[in-house]
Amino acid sequence: MLSLSSMFRYPTAYDVVVAGAGHAGCEAALAAARLGCRTLLLTMNLDTIGQMSCNPAIGGLAKGHMVREIDALGGEMGLNTDATGIQFRMLNTTKGPSVRAPRAQADKKAYQFRMKATIEAQPNLDLKQGNIADIETHQDEVRAVLTSMGVRYETKSVIITTGTFLKALMHVGLKNATGGRMGDGVSDFSDCLRRLGFEVQRLKTGTPPRLNGRTIDFSKMARQDGDNPAPMFSFMPEWVRKGRHDIFTLNHWEGNEGPQGGLFHVEQIPCWITHTTAETADIIRANLDKSPLYCGIIQGTGPRYCPSLEDKIVRFADKERHQIFLEPEGRHTDEFYINGCSTSLPVEVQYDFLRSIPGLEQVEMMRAGYAVEYDFCPPTQLQPSLETKAVAGLYFAGQINGTSGYEEAAGQGLMAGINAALKVQGKAPFLLGRHQAYLGVLIDDLVTKGTKEPYRMFTSRAEYRLLLRQDNADLRLTELGAEIGLATTERVAKLRAKRERIAQITEELRRERRETRTLEEWLRKPEFSWKDLPENFQQVPAEIADQVQTDIKYAGYIERELLQIARVKTQEDKVIPDWVDYDAIRGLKTEARLKLKEVRPRSFGQASRVSGVNPSDLSILAVWVRKGPTAQQNSQAESLT
């Protein structure tokens, strides 16, 4: 603990202090401030707020779902992406509706600086540069944060969103340097976390080289354009307006508000696709002895679903080539991000293998790729509200919880900001179930199962993914966001108008007939689609038509998921009391006992998802809970005699 006697005690007392201004920190600070809490956002560098440290893109499979959920609740990521995107696509359009997802390339600097402007303009929110060094507690409850510059900020709650900066070490070949991002510093704050009793482990991530677009031969590559019209992330695109002096809002709504009153203006830039060659693989294999990953220098576990290029060459040796995507970093730069090419090989090896790729024969590398090792705290140390179990008023969000990706971080930040604010206000936490949102799946996976590798969201992780589509995030969540005070009345009014329109169109389909069947019955047929309906239905806005068509075509599957949710709800509603002492329960397997003590699930439903806990353990636990605390006390007394 730093010496309090030499600290400058900042005169403003805060309700919420957020440490770290990446994607998690931005959402956390904005949510807390918008809920009426006096909030401080503390960052190591004011010039890197909301920076996209890796790829210049938002969304993708399952990730796009989460961004739309963040927006539906009243978060910022969707709006900021719509305002600064330079290419928009809907992925998996030829597949079922549950796996379709929006993805956008964003102008890296426009995204960053527009987010900073949003934060600076937010009432109740102060923004300051400073490196968190310690947390002052009293009786295991947050009292203040202390910075490395000797400033003490009194606060009722703290949200830690330190990203990859905890004890961070960067690797390029056999060389390394401290830092969580090239050109930035490092934080020793994990020492404080250990002192407070938290378990700290190590993970690894990586980033690819950045290339000079003027030295790329795009004629040897396949062009990939965005969709027209561009699929938006926000349900409120009419809020994206360009001010007179606003240089970072690249796209904007033109015309009146409402789905029929205007259009979203966006000028898109193409991406490009190429591939590795046999020569690429040969160069990499010949230099594996210089890879910190294969030399044993890197100890942290890397992301399974986003392996480095050298990892792909070794693990998938039978593949003749690997696809590479070139993504522009912005509208006013020639810098390109080379997706699919994360590496920590030496600079000279990166130079050689890049020039073996079609279209990159004369390429100039502007920044080298590198790997980063960093500390994280296993997330089973958290409650479902993202508040830590060890220290009241302390919340973790983002990569400190073992996740990867901007979207996963932003979702956790939003939920942590909401719950920190609600706790300060003496209200119950805001929790989302696995049947309500991908954000609910994300948090339940983290706090119940933990993670040994960087966690990434996939649609396959959600049991009820047909209900958790990206197109209905507002129908699922906006009214919940309004109940806690985050989603605005304008959002709710637009949602209710949408819901009424859906009901109206559905009723018309049930009334109108063609031959012996209603139009609803025709629409259920696999070979029949919306374009086969009469002309008057072709005037229905696409978002309404898609919603109605999906609900009708997949009605049987949706009904099945709803029945499954109803069956599981009994277990989810059955609370495990705080008085339960797992050491006192006879008959529990040792593995189940240890896991249940670590996670301390809130309900039998959550307990059933803890790895190592089987149905017989749950039956024993249920009998124990029914006996009540008196029986437990008697058992504990017997064990002492």
XYZ file of C-alpha atoms in Angstrom:
641
model
C 0.000 0.000 0.000
C 1.298 3.449 -0.906
C 1.822 5.919 1.916
C -1.396 7.880 2.450
C 0.357 10.675 4.344
C 2.093 11.938 1.207
C -0.988 11.663 -1.015
C -2.835 14.625 -2.499
C -6.460 14.011 -1.518
C -8.476 15.135 -4.503
C -11.354 17.335 -3.238
C -14.108 15.687 -5.335
C -15.588 12.458 -3.964
C -16.797 10.083 -6.679
C -19.485 7.435 -6.808
C -17.654 5.397 -9.439
C -14.031 5.427 -10.604
C -13.179 3.533 -13.800
C -9.515 2.626 -14.290
C -8.680 2.187 -17.968
C -10.257 3.852 -21.020
C -10.335 1.066 -23.568
C -13.606 -0.328 -24.880
C -14.640 -1.707 -21.481
C -13.724 1.465 -19.618
C -15.532 3.780 -22.037
C -18.809 1.847 -21.784
C -18.493 1.483 -18.005
C -17.875 5.199 -17.426
C -20.637 6.344 -19.783
C -23.169 3.926 -18.269
C -22.414 4.974 -14.688
C -22.536 8.679 -15.548
C -25.774 8.331 -17.535
C -27.354 6.601 -14.547
C -26.655 9.697 -12.473
C -23.429 8.765 -10.670
C -20.511 11.167 -10.269
C -17.944 9.253 -12.290
C -14.214 9.501 -12.940
C -12.540 7.825 -15.915
C -8.846 7.403 -15.216
C -6.500 6.497 -18.086
C -2.760 6.108 -18.558
C -2.934 8.198 -21.731
C -5.689 10.638 -22.746
C -4.642 10.250 -26.389
C -5.469 6.526 -26.572
C -9.065 6.501 -25.294
C -11.081 3.856 -27.148
C -8.071 2.911 -29.250
C -8.382 -0.141 -31.487
C -5.164 -1.848 -30.456
C -5.535 -4.672 -32.945
C -7.878 -4.925 -35.948
C -9.771 -1.816 -37.131
C -13.134 -3.601 -37.054
C -16.206 -4.000 -34.870
C -18.644 -6.907 -34.905
C -18.555 -10.271 -36.619
C -20.069 -13.619 -35.682
C -21.654 -13.358 -32.203
C -19.631 -10.174 -31.637
C -22.031 -8.197 -33.842
C -24.892 -9.582 -31.746
C -23.256 -8.190 -28.600
C -22.717 -4.758 -30.130
C -26.419 -4.572 -31.024
C -27.271 -5.643 -27.452
C -24.988 -2.941 -26.058
C -26.800 -0.433 -28.249
C -30.267 -1.722 -27.326
C -29.488 -1.197 -23.639
C -28.225 2.341 -24.223
C -24.485 1.818 -24.736
C -22.215 3.698 -27.145
C -20.226 1.233 -29.269
C -22.893 0.759 -31.956
C -23.468 4.473 -32.506
C -19.738 5.205 -32.577
C -19.147 2.448 -35.133
C -21.975 3.656 -37.360
C -20.534 7.167 -37.245
C -16.953 6.140 -38.084
C -17.312 2.978 -40.174
C -15.711 2.781 -43.618
C -17.156 -0.581 -44.656
C -20.289 -2.416 -43.472
C -21.255 -6.036 -44.169
C -23.794 -8.566 -42.910
C -22.047 -11.911 -42.504
C -23.636 -15.320 -43.157
C -26.538 -13.958 -45.211
C -26.925 -17.351 -46.928
C -27.314 -19.104 -43.574
C -30.020 -19.109 -40.915
C -31.020 -15.892 -39.095
C -29.451 -16.880 -35.774
C -25.903 -16.764 -37.190
C -26.185 -13.644 -39.351
C -24.132 -10.835 -37.882
C -23.073 -7.283 -38.791
C -19.408 -6.353 -39.107
C -17.817 -3.009 -39.904
C -14.363 -1.725 -40.689
C -13.898 1.458 -38.721
C -11.651 4.430 -39.273
C -9.307 3.736 -36.379
C -8.533 7.318 -35.408
C -12.024 8.653 -36.090
C -13.474 5.943 -33.817
C -10.982 6.760 -31.079
C -11.327 10.538 -31.112
C -15.100 10.558 -31.554
C -15.389 8.309 -28.491
C -13.127 10.697 -26.577
C -15.354 13.633 -27.596
C -18.453 11.740 -26.443
C -16.870 11.079 -23.060
C -15.702 14.676 -22.657
C -19.240 15.947 -23.364
C -20.986 13.516 -20.974
C -22.488 15.140 -17.829
C -21.442 13.596 -14.478
C -18.221 12.275 -16.045
C -14.707 13.560 -15.351
C -11.776 12.414 -17.480
C -8.222 12.452 -16.105
C -4.831 11.051 -16.981
C -3.315 8.857 -14.306
C -2.048 5.347 -13.652
C -3.892 3.443 -10.918
C -1.354 2.039 -8.455
C -3.404 0.863 -5.479
C -6.858 0.599 -3.955
C -7.583 1.737 -0.429
C -10.040 -0.552 1.346
C -11.675 -0.725 4.758
C -13.120 -4.004 6.003
C -12.918 -5.456 2.488
C -14.788 -2.531 0.952
C -13.516 0.068 -1.533
C -12.684 3.493 -0.128
C -10.377 5.167 -2.671
C -8.012 4.675 -5.597
C -4.404 5.817 -5.447
C -2.372 6.788 -8.513
C 1.338 6.437 -9.230
C 1.562 10.259 -9.177
C 0.394 10.364 -5.568
C -3.259 11.364 -5.972
C -6.022 9.829 -3.846
C -9.550 9.769 -5.319
C -12.238 8.910 -2.800
C -14.903 6.660 -4.289
C -17.699 4.246 -3.415
C -16.865 1.801 -6.205
C -14.059 1.022 -8.655
C -14.195 -0.696 -12.043
C -10.888 -2.148 -13.257
C -10.574 -2.293 -17.058
C -6.810 -2.445 -17.497
C -6.759 -4.457 -20.732
C -3.420 -6.069 -21.607
C -1.316 -3.660 -19.550
C -0.880 -5.626 -16.285
C 2.787 -6.682 -16.054
C 2.716 -6.680 -19.850
C 5.658 -7.980 -21.872
C 5.890 -7.626 -25.684
C 7.796 -10.127 -27.838
C 9.291 -9.741 -31.331
C 11.488 -12.735 -32.050
C 13.869 -13.307 -29.145
C 13.687 -9.649 -28.135
C 11.162 -8.339 -25.627
C 10.171 -5.113 -23.945
C 7.680 -4.085 -21.288
C 4.381 -2.616 -22.482
C 0.801 -3.603 -23.189
C 0.828 -2.025 -26.655
C 3.732 -0.893 -28.830
C 4.632 2.642 -27.823
C 2.689 2.526 -24.532
C 3.574 1.756 -20.940
C 2.864 -0.986 -18.436
C 1.038 -1.263 -15.104
C 2.182 -3.060 -11.950
C -1.336 -2.918 -10.537
C -1.563 -6.718 -10.419
C 0.719 -6.527 -7.367
C -2.094 -4.659 -5.618
C -4.600 -7.291 -6.714
C -2.435 -10.058 -5.275
C -2.167 -8.158 -2.000
C -5.960 -7.922 -1.892
C -6.129 -11.710 -2.193
C -6.884 -12.204 -5.896
C -5.468 -15.064 -7.921
C -3.520 -13.735 -10.899
C -2.556 -15.767 -13.974
C -0.985 -15.124 -17.359
C -2.379 -14.959 -20.919
C -0.983 -14.087 -24.335
C -2.323 -12.302 -27.392
C -0.787 -10.987 -30.580
C -1.168 -8.565 -33.458
C -0.063 -8.651 -37.124
C 2.194 -6.259 -39.054
C 0.790 -3.043 -40.573
C 1.572 -2.369 -44.217
C 1.998 0.665 -46.460
C -0.896 0.608 -48.935
C 1.145 2.430 -51.583
C 3.416 -0.627 -51.828
C 0.615 -3.206 -52.224
C -0.324 -4.601 -55.649
C -4.101 -4.898 -55.295
C -4.435 -6.226 -58.871
C -3.272 -9.622 -57.582
C -5.964 -9.727 -54.890
C -9.707 -10.298 -54.702
C -11.720 -7.194 -53.896
C -14.279 -7.316 -51.069
C -16.842 -4.485 -51.022
C -19.320 -3.565 -48.350
C -23.076 -4.141 -48.516
C -25.467 -1.605 -49.976
C -27.455 -0.460 -48.094
C -24.999 -0.594 -45.232
C -26.260 -2.653 -42.244
C -26.174 -0.448 -39.159
C -25.264 -1.471 -35.606
C -27.411 1.068 -33.802
C -31.185 0.907 -33.646
C -31.031 4.722 -33.571
C -28.957 5.661 -36.654
C -30.912 8.944 -36.928
C -28.983 10.070 -33.835
C -25.754 10.139 -35.853
C -25.618 13.753 -37.007
C -22.562 15.634 -38.190
C -21.927 18.946 -36.465
C -20.401 21.924 -38.191
C -16.952 21.377 -36.672
C -17.252 17.609 -36.239
C -14.366 16.103 -38.206
C -14.574 12.605 -36.692
C -18.181 11.769 -37.597
C -17.609 10.358 -41.073
C -21.141 9.069 -41.690
C -24.438 10.679 -40.802
C -28.202 10.522 -41.072
C -29.732 12.730 -43.745
C -33.343 13.875 -43.647
C -36.030 13.445 -41.027
C -35.944 10.932 -38.201
C -37.721 7.596 -38.537
C -37.310 4.636 -40.917
C -39.123 6.391 -43.797
C -37.862 9.901 -43.121
C -34.257 9.790 -44.284
C -31.233 7.681 -45.117
C -27.832 6.934 -43.672
C -25.000 8.446 -45.690
C -21.813 6.364 -45.773
C -18.954 6.142 -48.278
C -17.403 2.681 -48.153
C -13.842 1.526 -48.830
C -13.018 -2.002 -50.082
C -11.025 -4.678 -48.294
C -8.833 -7.153 -50.175
C -8.192 -10.904 -49.972
C -4.990 -12.793 -50.731
C -3.307 -15.922 -49.330
C -0.061 -17.402 -48.103
C 2.029 -19.636 -50.359
C 4.275 -22.674 -50.021
C 7.200 -20.245 -49.829
C 5.536 -18.465 -46.894
C 5.257 -21.744 -45.016
C 8.880 -22.677 -45.796
C 10.169 -19.320 -44.488
C 8.193 -19.663 -41.270
C 9.175 -23.319 -40.653
C 12.848 -22.450 -41.198
C 12.657 -19.774 -38.494
C 10.591 -21.432 -35.761
C 13.716 -21.523 -33.586
C 13.452 -17.720 -33.448
C 9.786 -17.710 -32.428
C 9.243 -16.880 -28.745
C 6.115 -19.036 -28.947
C 8.060 -22.152 -29.953
C 11.193 -21.422 -27.917
C 9.251 -21.529 -24.667
C 9.867 -17.852 -23.917
C 6.146 -17.035 -23.901
C 4.478 -18.676 -20.904
C 0.953 -17.265 -21.245
C -1.771 -19.211 -23.035
C -2.752 -17.748 -26.395
C -6.137 -17.556 -28.139
C -7.143 -20.911 -29.619
C -9.515 -19.373 -32.148
C -7.169 -16.652 -33.382
C -3.791 -18.394 -33.674
C -0.632 -16.766 -34.937
C 0.426 -17.436 -38.529
C 3.340 -19.585 -37.339
C 0.880 -21.574 -35.213
C -1.384 -22.118 -38.237
C 1.551 -23.269 -40.399
C 2.566 -25.836 -37.753
C -0.870 -27.025 -36.623
C -2.405 -27.190 -40.110
C 0.594 -28.438 -42.042
C -1.645 -30.158 -44.596
C -3.166 -26.849 -45.750
C -1.528 -25.484 -48.875
C -2.424 -21.873 -48.056
C -4.119 -19.645 -45.524
C -6.412 -16.743 -46.383
C -5.215 -13.222 -45.624
C -7.450 -10.129 -45.442
C -6.093 -6.631 -45.983
C -8.180 -4.077 -44.109
C -7.751 -0.279 -44.387
C -7.040 1.409 -41.061
C -8.836 4.604 -42.010
C -10.029 7.025 -44.633
C -7.011 9.345 -44.293
C -4.175 6.848 -44.036
C -2.470 4.327 -46.351
C -1.849 1.947 -43.445
C -3.355 -1.540 -43.811
C -4.034 -4.168 -41.167
C -3.202 -7.703 -42.394
C -5.864 -9.905 -40.806
C -4.945 -13.569 -40.374
C -1.251 -12.818 -39.996
C -0.678 -12.340 -36.258
C 2.975 -13.108 -35.528
C 5.822 -12.638 -33.075
C 8.617 -13.766 -35.399
C 11.661 -11.471 -35.799
C 11.256 -8.389 -37.973
C 13.526 -9.750 -40.716
C 11.471 -12.961 -40.910
C 8.234 -10.969 -41.068
C 9.741 -8.931 -43.911
C 10.636 -12.088 -45.841
C 7.396 -14.013 -45.440
C 5.231 -10.982 -46.224
C 6.985 -10.618 -49.594
C 6.128 -14.242 -50.418
C 2.389 -13.414 -50.423
C 0.702 -12.519 -53.756
C 0.330 -8.747 -54.049
C 2.877 -8.066 -51.290
C 6.057 -8.790 -53.272
C 7.258 -5.172 -52.890
C 5.439 -4.331 -49.664
C 6.881 -2.059 -47.007
C 6.076 -2.896 -43.403
C 5.146 0.172 -41.331
C 4.821 -1.643 -37.994
C 5.993 -5.120 -37.062
C 3.700 -7.717 -35.554
C 4.298 -8.752 -31.940
C 2.936 -10.868 -29.090
C 1.914 -9.573 -25.663
C 1.875 -11.474 -22.383
C -0.167 -9.964 -19.560
C -1.734 -10.719 -16.188
C -5.424 -11.487 -15.734
C -7.630 -12.574 -12.845
C -9.616 -15.816 -13.292
C -13.226 -14.589 -13.511
C -14.643 -17.200 -11.131
C -13.578 -14.657 -8.489
C -16.525 -12.499 -9.617
C -20.218 -12.430 -8.890
C -22.619 -12.337 -11.889
C -22.807 -8.541 -11.415
C -19.012 -8.499 -12.135
C -18.401 -7.308 -8.580
C -15.531 -9.188 -6.958
C -16.325 -11.625 -4.179
C -13.318 -10.548 -2.112
C -13.794 -6.753 -2.093
C -17.196 -5.038 -2.056
C -17.554 -2.229 -4.574
C -14.712 -3.519 -6.778
C -15.614 -4.643 -10.319
C -13.569 -6.189 -13.134
C -14.397 -5.874 -16.840
C -12.634 -6.721 -20.098
C -9.350 -8.516 -20.636
C -8.590 -8.600 -16.926
C -11.322 -11.278 -16.890
C -9.585 -13.358 -19.555
C -11.609 -12.300 -22.583
C -10.395 -11.215 -26.018
C -12.054 -8.755 -28.364
C -13.373 -5.206 -28.230
C -17.002 -6.353 -28.168
C -16.610 -8.751 -25.230
C -14.811 -5.986 -23.330
C -17.427 -3.345 -24.126
C -20.263 -5.640 -23.049
C -18.621 -6.359 -19.712
C -17.830 -2.677 -19.237
C -21.460 -1.730 -19.825
C -22.721 -4.314 -17.325
C -20.083 -3.407 -14.727
C -20.876 0.311 -15.095
C -24.593 -0.347 -14.692
C -24.117 -2.538 -11.634
C -21.601 -0.256 -9.926
C -24.078 2.630 -10.330
C -27.017 0.579 -9.082
C -25.060 -0.546 -6.019
C -24.142 3.034 -5.156
C -27.846 3.891 -5.428
C -28.834 1.009 -3.159
C -30.575 -0.932 -5.928
C -30.454 -4.603 -6.911
C -27.921 -5.630 -9.575
C -28.949 -5.837 -13.220
C -28.402 -9.404 -14.412
C -29.117 -10.902 -17.817
C -29.859 -14.605 -18.235
C -28.483 -16.903 -20.907
C -31.938 -16.849 -22.515
C -32.009 -13.038 -22.675
C -28.742 -11.971 -24.286
C -25.311 -12.963 -25.507
C -24.085 -10.633 -22.772
C -25.783 -12.991 -20.313
C -24.075 -15.995 -21.915
C -20.712 -14.206 -21.809
C -20.862 -13.297 -18.135
C -22.337 -16.625 -17.028
C -19.590 -18.514 -18.876
C -16.907 -16.374 -17.250
C -18.104 -16.411 -13.648
C -19.323 -20.026 -13.710
C -16.737 -21.846 -15.827
C -13.789 -19.456 -15.816
C -11.284 -19.584 -18.659
C -7.762 -20.885 -19.184
C -7.307 -19.131 -22.538
C -8.493 -15.823 -24.044
C -12.292 -16.211 -24.183
C -14.032 -15.368 -27.444
C -17.787 -15.357 -28.023
C -19.338 -17.630 -30.658
C -22.969 -18.221 -31.575
C -22.412 -21.879 -30.652
C -21.960 -20.879 -26.996
C -25.617 -19.781 -26.793
C -28.223 -22.504 -26.239
C -31.049 -20.210 -27.338
C -29.401 -18.522 -30.308
C -32.576 -18.517 -32.413
C -34.090 -16.215 -29.788
C -30.888 -14.170 -29.429
C -30.664 -12.874 -32.974
C -28.956 -9.600 -33.829
C -32.141 -8.246 -35.429
C -34.263 -8.499 -32.260
C -31.815 -7.160 -29.656
C -34.005 -4.086 -29.166
C -37.137 -6.202 -28.719
C -35.316 -8.222 -26.069
C -33.451 -5.549 -24.154
C -34.464 -1.921 -24.700
C -37.332 -1.949 -22.208
C -35.017 -3.568 -19.638
C -32.520 -0.787 -20.301
C -35.291 1.761 -19.790
C -36.302 0.196 -16.465
C -32.854 0.869 -15.018
C -32.754 4.353 -16.538
C -30.222 3.848 -19.336
C -32.280 3.470 -22.510
C -34.001 6.766 -23.367
C -37.690 7.432 -23.921
C -36.944 7.973 -27.631
C -35.511 4.462 -27.852
C -38.513 2.981 -26.095
C -40.982 4.875 -28.300
C -39.242 3.639 -31.456
C -39.173 0.085 -30.113
C -42.890 0.104 -29.315
C -43.745 1.466 -32.744
C -41.677 -1.340 -34.272
C -43.410 -3.952 -32.129
C -46.850 -2.629 -33.093
C -45.913 -2.676 -36.780
C -44.703 -6.280 -36.494
C -47.971 -7.293 -34.835
C -49.998 -5.431 -37.486
C -48.195 -7.079 -40.440
C -48.413 -10.503 -38.801
C -52.164 -10.083 -38.344
C -52.582 -9.042 -41.987
C -50.749 -12.186 -43.096
C -53.092 -14.274 -40.988
C -56.179 -12.631 -42.523
C -55.262 -12.515 -46.188
C -55.560 -15.712 -48.188
C -54.233 -17.127 -51.412
C -56.173 -20.116 -52.677
C -57.020 -22.219 -49.601
C -54.210 -21.002 -47.326
C -53.483 -17.819 -45.431
C -50.380 -15.873 -46.400
C -48.888 -16.810 -43.028
C -49.249 -20.491 -43.937
C -47.666 -19.871 -47.350
C -44.758 -18.042 -45.702
C -44.035 -21.071 -43.522
C -43.122 -23.075 -46.622
C -39.329 -23.306 -47.200
C -39.651 -22.492 -50.893
C -41.854 -19.412 -50.268
C -40.294 -16.088 -49.216
C -41.287 -12.484 -48.604
C -40.733 -11.505 -52.239
C -43.502 -13.957 -53.189
C -46.094 -12.014 -51.175
C -48.496 -9.525 -52.833
C -47.215 -6.061 -53.807
C -48.600 -4.258 -50.739
C -46.263 -6.298 -48.504
C -43.223 -5.263 -50.585
C -43.598 -1.746 -49.168
C -42.966 -2.992 -45.605
C -39.568 -1.769 -44.259
C -36.900 -4.471 -44.465
C -36.288 -4.660 -40.715
C -39.999 -5.316 -40.087
C -40.321 -7.799 -42.971
C -37.247 -9.762 -41.881
C -38.496 -9.919 -38.299
C -41.978 -11.120 -39.271
C -40.651 -13.664 -41.773
C -38.187 -15.140 -39.269
C -40.821 -15.414 -36.529
C -43.199 -17.218 -38.900
C -40.723 -19.534 -40.642
C -39.014 -20.596 -37.417
C -42.098 -20.592 -35.168
C -41.759 -24.282 -34.300
C -38.088 -23.992 -33.339
C -38.730 -20.797 -31.366
C -41.555 -22.538 -29.482
C -39.201 -25.382 -28.629
C -36.589 -22.991 -27.234
C -39.227 -21.191 -25.163
C -40.365 -24.524 -23.669
C -36.760 -25.382 -22.854
C -36.308 -21.996 -21.135
C -39.465 -22.615 -19.074
C -38.134 -26.011 -17.939
C -34.739 -24.612 -16.993
C -36.261 -21.583 -15.228
C -37.267 -23.723 -12.246
C -33.606 -24.502 -11.601
C -32.503 -20.913 -12.299
C -35.048 -19.590 -9.777
C -33.987 -22.059 -7.066
C -31.515 -20.012 -5.023
C -28.575 -21.545 -3.148
C -28.488 -19.694 0.218
C -25.334 -17.890 1.328
C -25.204 -19.974 4.515
C -24.297 -23.163 2.622
C -20.911 -24.529 3.721
C -19.787 -26.974 1.044
C -17.162 -28.493 3.374
C -19.957 -29.597 5.692
C -21.978 -31.439 3.013
C -21.403 -35.180 3.195
C -21.382 -37.149 -0.037
C -20.156 -34.429 -2.405
C -17.311 -35.500 -4.694
C -14.036 -33.744 -3.893
C -13.917 -32.096 -7.346
C -17.502 -30.827 -7.017
C -16.805 -29.522 -3.512
C -13.752 -27.578 -4.651
C -15.498 -26.153 -7.725
C -18.622 -25.131 -5.811
C -16.485 -23.425 -3.143
C -14.590 -21.544 -5.854
C -17.605 -20.382 -7.875
C -20.257 -20.202 -5.128
C -23.143 -20.329 -7.646
C -26.237 -18.246 -6.949
C -28.718 -20.871 -8.135
C -29.024 -24.561 -8.895
C -29.148 -23.645 -12.577
C -25.754 -21.970 -12.358
C -24.404 -24.850 -10.245
C -25.409 -27.309 -12.980
C -23.090 -25.475 -15.412
C -20.044 -25.627 -13.134
C -17.524 -28.066 -14.621
C -17.024 -31.099 -12.393
C -20.495 -30.926 -10.818
C -22.817 -33.768 -11.864
C -26.540 -34.464 -11.216
C -25.841 -36.587 -8.132
C -23.913 -33.688 -6.564
C -26.875 -31.388 -7.263
C -29.263 -33.879 -5.634
C -27.107 -34.011 -2.500
C -26.938 -30.218 -2.450
C -30.725 -29.924 -2.857
C -31.334 -32.228 0.120
C -28.853 -30.201 2.191
C -30.557 -26.896 1.363
C -33.989 -28.350 2.230
C -32.711 -29.391 5.671
C -31.833 -25.765 6.381
C -29.059 -23.960 8.290
C -29.835 -25.636 11.611
C -28.943 -29.055 10.206
C -25.699 -27.600 8.859
C -24.816 -26.133 12.242
C -25.478 -29.501 13.895
C -23.272 -31.232 11.310
C -20.479 -28.740 11.896
C -20.776 -29.227 15.672
C -20.590 -33.014 15.264
C -17.422 -32.726 13.177
C -15.745 -30.806 16.002
C -16.522 -33.433 18.652
